[in-house]
mmCIF file of C-alpha atoms in Angstrom:
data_model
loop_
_atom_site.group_PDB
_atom_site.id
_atom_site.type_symbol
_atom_site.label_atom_id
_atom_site.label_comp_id
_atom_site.label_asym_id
_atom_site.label_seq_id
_atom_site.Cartn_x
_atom_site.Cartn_y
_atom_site.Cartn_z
ATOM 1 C CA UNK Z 1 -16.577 10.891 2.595
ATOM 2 C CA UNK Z 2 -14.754 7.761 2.920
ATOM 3 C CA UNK Z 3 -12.870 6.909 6.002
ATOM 4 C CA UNK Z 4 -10.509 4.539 7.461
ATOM 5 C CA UNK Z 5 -9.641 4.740 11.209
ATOM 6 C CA UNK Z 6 -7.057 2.685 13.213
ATOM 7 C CA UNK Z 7 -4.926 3.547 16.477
ATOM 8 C CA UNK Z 8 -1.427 5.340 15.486
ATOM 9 C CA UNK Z 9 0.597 3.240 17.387
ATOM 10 C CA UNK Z 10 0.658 0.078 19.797
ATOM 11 C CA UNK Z 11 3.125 -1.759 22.238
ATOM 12 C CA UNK Z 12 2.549 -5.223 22.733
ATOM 13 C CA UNK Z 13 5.007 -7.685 24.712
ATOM 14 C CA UNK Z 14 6.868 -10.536 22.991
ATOM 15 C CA UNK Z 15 5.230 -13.702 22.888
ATOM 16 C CA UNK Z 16 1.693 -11.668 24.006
ATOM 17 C CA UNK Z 17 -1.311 -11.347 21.892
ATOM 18 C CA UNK Z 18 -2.590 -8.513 20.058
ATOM 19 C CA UNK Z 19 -5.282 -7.180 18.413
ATOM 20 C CA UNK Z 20 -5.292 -4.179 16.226
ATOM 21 C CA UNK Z 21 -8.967 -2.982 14.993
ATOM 22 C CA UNK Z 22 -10.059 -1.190 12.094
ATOM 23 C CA UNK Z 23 -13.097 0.869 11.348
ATOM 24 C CA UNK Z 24 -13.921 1.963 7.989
ATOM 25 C CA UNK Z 25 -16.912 4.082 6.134
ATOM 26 C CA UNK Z 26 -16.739 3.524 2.493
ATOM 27 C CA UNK Z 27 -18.983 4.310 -0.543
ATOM 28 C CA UNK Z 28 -19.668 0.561 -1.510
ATOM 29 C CA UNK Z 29 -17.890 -2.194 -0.033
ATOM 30 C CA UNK Z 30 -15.743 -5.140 -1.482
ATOM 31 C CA UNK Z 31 -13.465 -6.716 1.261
ATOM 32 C CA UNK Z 32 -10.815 -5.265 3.290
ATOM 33 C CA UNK Z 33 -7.191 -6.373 3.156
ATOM 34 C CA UNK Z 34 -4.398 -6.073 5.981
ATOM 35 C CA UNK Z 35 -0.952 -5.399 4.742
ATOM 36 C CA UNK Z 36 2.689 -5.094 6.939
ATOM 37 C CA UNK Z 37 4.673 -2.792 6.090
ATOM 38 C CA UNK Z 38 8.342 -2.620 7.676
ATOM 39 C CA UNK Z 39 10.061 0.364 7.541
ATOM 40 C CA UNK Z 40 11.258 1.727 4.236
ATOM 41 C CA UNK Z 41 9.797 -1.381 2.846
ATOM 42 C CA UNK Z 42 6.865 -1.530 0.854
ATOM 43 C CA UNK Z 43 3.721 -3.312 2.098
ATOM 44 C CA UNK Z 44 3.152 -6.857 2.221
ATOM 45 C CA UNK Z 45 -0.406 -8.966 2.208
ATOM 46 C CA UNK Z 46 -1.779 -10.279 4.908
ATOM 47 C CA UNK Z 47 -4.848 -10.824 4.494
ATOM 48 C CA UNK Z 48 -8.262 -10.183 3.046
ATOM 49 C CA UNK Z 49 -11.759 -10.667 4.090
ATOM 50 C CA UNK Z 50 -15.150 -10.077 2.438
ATOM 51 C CA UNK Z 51 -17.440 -12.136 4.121
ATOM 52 C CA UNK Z 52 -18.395 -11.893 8.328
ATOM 53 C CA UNK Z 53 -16.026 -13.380 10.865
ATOM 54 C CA UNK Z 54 -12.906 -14.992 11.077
ATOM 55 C CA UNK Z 55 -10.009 -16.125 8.769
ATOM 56 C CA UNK Z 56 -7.195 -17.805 10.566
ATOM 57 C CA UNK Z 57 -3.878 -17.884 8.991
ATOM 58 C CA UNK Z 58 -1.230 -19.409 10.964
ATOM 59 C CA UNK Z 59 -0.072 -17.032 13.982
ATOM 60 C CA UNK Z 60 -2.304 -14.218 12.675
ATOM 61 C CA UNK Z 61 -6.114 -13.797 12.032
ATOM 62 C CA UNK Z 62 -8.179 -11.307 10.955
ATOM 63 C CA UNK Z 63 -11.969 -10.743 11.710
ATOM 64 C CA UNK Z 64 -14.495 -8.892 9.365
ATOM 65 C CA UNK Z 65 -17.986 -7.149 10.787
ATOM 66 C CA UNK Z 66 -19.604 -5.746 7.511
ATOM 67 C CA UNK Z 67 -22.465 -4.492 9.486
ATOM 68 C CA UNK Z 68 -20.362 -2.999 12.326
ATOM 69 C CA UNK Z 69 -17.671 -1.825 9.492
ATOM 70 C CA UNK Z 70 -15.181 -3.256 11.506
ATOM 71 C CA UNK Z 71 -12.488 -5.287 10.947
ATOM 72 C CA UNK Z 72 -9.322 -6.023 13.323
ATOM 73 C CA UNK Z 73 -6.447 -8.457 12.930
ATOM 74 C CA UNK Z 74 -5.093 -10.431 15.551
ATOM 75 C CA UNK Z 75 -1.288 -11.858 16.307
ATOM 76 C CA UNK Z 76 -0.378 -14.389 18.656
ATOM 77 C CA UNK Z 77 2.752 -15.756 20.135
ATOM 78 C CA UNK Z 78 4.760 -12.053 19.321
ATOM 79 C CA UNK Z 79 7.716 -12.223 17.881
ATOM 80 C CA UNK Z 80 10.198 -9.018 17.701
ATOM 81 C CA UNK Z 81 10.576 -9.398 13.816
ATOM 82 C CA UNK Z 82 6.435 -8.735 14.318
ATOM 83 C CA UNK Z 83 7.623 -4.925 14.979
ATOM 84 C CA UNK Z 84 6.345 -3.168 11.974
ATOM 85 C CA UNK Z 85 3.231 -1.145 10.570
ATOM 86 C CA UNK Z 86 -0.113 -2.827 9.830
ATOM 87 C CA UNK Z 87 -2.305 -1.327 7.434
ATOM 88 C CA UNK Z 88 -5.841 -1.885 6.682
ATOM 89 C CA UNK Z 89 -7.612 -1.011 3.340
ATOM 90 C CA UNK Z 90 -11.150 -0.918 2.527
ATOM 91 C CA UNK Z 91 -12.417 -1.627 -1.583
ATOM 92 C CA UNK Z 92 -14.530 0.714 -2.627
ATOM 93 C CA UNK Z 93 -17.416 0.253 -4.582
ATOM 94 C CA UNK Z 94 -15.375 1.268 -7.799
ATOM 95 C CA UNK Z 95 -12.786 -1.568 -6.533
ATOM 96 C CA UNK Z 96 -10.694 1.063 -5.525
ATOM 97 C CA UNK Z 97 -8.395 0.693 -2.095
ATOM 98 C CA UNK Z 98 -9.010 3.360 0.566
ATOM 99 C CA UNK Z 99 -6.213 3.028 3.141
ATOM 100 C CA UNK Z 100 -5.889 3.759 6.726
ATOM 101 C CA UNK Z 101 -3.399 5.858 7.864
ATOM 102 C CA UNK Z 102 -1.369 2.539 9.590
ATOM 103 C CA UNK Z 103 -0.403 1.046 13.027
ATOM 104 C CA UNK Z 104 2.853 1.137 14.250
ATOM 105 C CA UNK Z 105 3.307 -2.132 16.164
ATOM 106 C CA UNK Z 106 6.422 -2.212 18.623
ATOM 107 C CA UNK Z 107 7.224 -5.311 20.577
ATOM 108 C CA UNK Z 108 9.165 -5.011 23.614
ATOM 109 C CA UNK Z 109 11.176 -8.250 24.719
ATOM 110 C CA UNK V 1 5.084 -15.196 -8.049
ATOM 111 C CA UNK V 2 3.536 -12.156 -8.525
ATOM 112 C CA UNK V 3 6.543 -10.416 -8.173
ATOM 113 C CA UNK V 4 7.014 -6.403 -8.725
ATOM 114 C CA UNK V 5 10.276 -4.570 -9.412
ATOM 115 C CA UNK V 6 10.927 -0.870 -8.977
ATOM 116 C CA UNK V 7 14.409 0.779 -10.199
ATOM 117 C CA UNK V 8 15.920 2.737 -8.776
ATOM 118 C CA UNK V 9 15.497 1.925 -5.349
ATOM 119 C CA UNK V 10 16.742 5.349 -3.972
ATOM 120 C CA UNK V 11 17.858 8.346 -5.746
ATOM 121 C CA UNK V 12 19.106 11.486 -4.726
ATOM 122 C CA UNK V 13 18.643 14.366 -7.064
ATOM 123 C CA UNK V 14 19.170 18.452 -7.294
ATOM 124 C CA UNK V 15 16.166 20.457 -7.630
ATOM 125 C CA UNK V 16 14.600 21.242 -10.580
ATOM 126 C CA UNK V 17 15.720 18.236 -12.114
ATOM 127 C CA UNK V 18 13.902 15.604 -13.344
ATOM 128 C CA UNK V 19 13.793 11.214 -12.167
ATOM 129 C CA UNK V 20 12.427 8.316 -13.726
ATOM 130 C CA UNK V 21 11.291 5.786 -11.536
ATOM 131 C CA UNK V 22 10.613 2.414 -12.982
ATOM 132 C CA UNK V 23 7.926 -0.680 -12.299
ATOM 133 C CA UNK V 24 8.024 -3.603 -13.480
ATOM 134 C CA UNK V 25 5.645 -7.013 -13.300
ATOM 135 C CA UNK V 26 8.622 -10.347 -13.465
ATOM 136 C CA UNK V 27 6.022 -12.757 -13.583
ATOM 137 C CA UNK V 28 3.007 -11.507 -15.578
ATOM 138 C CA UNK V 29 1.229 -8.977 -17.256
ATOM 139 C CA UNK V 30 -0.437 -5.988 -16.018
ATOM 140 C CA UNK V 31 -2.904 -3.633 -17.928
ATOM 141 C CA UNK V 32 -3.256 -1.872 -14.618
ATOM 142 C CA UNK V 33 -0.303 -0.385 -12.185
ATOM 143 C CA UNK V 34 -1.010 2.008 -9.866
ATOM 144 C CA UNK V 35 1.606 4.635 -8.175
ATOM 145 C CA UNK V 36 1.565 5.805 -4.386
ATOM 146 C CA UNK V 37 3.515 8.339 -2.274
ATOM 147 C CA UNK V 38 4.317 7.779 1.044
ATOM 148 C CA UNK V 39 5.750 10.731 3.397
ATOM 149 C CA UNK V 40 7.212 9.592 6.663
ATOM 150 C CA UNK V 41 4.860 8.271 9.303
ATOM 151 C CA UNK V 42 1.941 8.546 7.128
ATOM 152 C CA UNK V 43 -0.492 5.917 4.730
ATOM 153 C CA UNK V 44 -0.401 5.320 1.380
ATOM 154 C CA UNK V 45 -1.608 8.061 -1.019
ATOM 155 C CA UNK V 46 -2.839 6.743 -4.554
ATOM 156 C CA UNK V 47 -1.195 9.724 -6.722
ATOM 157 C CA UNK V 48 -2.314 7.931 -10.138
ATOM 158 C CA UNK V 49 -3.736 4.684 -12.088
ATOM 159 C CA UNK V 50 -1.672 3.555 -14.793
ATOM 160 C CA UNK V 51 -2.973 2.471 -17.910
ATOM 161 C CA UNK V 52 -1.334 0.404 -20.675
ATOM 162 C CA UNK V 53 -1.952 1.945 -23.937
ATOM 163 C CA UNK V 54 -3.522 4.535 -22.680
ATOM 164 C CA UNK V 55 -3.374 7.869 -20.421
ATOM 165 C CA UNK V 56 -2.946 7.752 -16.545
ATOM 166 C CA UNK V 57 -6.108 8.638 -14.266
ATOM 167 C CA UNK V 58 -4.752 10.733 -11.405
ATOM 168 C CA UNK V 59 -6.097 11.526 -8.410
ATOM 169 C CA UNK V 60 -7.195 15.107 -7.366
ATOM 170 C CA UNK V 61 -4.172 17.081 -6.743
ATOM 171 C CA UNK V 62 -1.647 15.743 -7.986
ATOM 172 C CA UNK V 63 -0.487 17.566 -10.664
ATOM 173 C CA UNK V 64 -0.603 15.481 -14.222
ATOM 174 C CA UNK V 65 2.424 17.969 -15.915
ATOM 175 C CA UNK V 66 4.722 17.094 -13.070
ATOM 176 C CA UNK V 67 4.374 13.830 -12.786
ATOM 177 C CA UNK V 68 4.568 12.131 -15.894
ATOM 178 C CA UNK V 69 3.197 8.378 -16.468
ATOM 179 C CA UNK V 70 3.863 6.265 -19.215
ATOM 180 C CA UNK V 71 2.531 2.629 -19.390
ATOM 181 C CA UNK V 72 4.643 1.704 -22.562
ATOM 182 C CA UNK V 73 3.775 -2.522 -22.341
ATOM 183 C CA UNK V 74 1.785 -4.844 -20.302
ATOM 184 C CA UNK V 75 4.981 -5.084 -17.849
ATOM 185 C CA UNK V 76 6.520 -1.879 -17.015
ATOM 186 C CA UNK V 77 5.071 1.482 -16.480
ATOM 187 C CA UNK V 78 7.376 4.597 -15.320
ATOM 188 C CA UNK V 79 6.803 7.677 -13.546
ATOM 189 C CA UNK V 80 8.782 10.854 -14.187
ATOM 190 C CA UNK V 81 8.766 13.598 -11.256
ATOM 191 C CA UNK V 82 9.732 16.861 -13.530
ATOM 192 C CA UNK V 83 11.351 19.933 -12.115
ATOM 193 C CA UNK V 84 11.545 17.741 -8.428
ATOM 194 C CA UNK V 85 11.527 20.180 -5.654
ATOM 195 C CA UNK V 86 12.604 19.150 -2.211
ATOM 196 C CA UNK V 87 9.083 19.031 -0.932
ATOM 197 C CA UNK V 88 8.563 15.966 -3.550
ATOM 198 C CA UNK V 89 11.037 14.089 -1.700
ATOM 199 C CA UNK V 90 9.291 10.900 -0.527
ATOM 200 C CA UNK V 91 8.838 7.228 -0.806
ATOM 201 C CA UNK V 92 7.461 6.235 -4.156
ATOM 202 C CA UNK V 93 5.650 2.811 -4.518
ATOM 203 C CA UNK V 94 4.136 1.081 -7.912
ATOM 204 C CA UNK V 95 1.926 -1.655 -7.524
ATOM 205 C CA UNK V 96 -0.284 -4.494 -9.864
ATOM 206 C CA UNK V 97 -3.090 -7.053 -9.518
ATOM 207 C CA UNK V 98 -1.986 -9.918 -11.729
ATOM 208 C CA UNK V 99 -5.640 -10.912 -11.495
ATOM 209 C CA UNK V 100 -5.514 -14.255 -10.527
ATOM 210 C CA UNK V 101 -6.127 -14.491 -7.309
ATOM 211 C CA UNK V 102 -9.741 -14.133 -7.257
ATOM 212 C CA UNK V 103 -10.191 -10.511 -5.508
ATOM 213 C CA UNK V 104 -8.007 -7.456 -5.623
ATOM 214 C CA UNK V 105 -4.846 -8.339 -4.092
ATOM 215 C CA UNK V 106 -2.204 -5.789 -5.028
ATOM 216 C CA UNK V 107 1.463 -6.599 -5.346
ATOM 217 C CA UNK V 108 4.110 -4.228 -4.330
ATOM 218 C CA UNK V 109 7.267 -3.442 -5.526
ATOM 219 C CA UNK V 110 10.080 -2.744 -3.276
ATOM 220 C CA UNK V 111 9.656 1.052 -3.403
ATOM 221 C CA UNK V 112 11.877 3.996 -4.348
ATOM 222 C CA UNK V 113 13.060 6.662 -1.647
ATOM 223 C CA UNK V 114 13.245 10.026 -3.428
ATOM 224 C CA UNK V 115 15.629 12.861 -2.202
ATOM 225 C CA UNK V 116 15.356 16.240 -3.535
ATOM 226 C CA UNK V 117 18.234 18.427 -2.617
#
């Protein structure tokens, strides 16, 4: 079956560094996004990776392993607006998304 | 741009009645919309894939007769929960690829909370 696995919930200091990782086991693969998703809000994009290794965008990043089926996203200098849920999302082969169940981030002053 | 618009954004309803929940693409056109649940604390759940001009593909389990897609045009599609018990109470999100950006990004709208009395 297909499968998305990421830690329930993380605490992270602000101004620290975090990393949040994602594995995933999918039938086919076609890139992997990263949404936020603040509560009672719907999600937002991130970010979204096909190929190996690292896309930088500004204060967050996010790293793809498609042999490892691995991904994780990284956010630096923490800020407390930061404090939300971070999903990740494999494509299926049939281009559909298969989501993770989310990571709640909280950021403690 | 790129921007997705749900309607109501929270509605509170008796059981065994029946809500339309609206989605609509501002900014362009969408063949494709796609409709989630979310229950508290948990991910997304893809209930259905919406289909302009034609019928819905839902997902296994969810229940076709209760919850009632219609994609009329290339910018709005609307889902009807029918006979809403309390246990459909939820958060209801639409969503669209305007297909421009190269891969499958998928815009959100804001989402609807649902409240089945």
């Amino acid at each position: 079956g297909q499968n998305i696995d990421q830690p329930t919930e993380m605490t992270a200091t602000e101004g620290a560094i975090v990393q949040i990782n994602c594995t995933y086991q999918t039938s086919g693969f076609n890139g992997l996004f990263w949404y936020q998703q603040h509560a009672g809000e719907a999600p937002t994009f991130l970010s979204y990776n096909v190929l190996d290794g690292l896309e930088e965008k500004g204060r967050f990043s996010s790293f793809l392993s498609r042999s490892k089926g691995y991904s994780y996203l990284l956010l630096k200098e923490l800020q407390m607006k930061d404090s939300a849920s971070y999903l990740c999302a494999a494509v299926d082969s049939n281009y559909q998304l298969i989501w993770g169940a989310g990571t709640k981030l909280i950021i403690k002053p | 741009g790129a921007v997705v618009s749900q309607h109501p954004s929270w509605v509170i309803c008796k059981s065994g009645t029946s809500v339309k929940i609206e989605c609509r693409s501002l900014d362009f056109q969408a063949t494709t919309m796609f409709w989630y649940r979310q229950f508290p604390k948990q991910s997304l759940m893809l209930m259905a894939t919406s289909n302009e001009g034609s019928k819905a593909t839902y997902e296994q389990g969810v229940e076709k007769d209760k919850f009632l897609i219609n994609h009329a045009s290339l910018t709005l599609s609307t889902l009807t929960v029918t006979s809403a018990h309390p246990e459909d109470s939820s958060f209801y999100i639409c969503s669209a690829n305007p297909g421009t950006s190269g891969y499958n990004e998928q815009f959100f709208g804001p989402g609807t909370r649902l409240t089945v009395l």
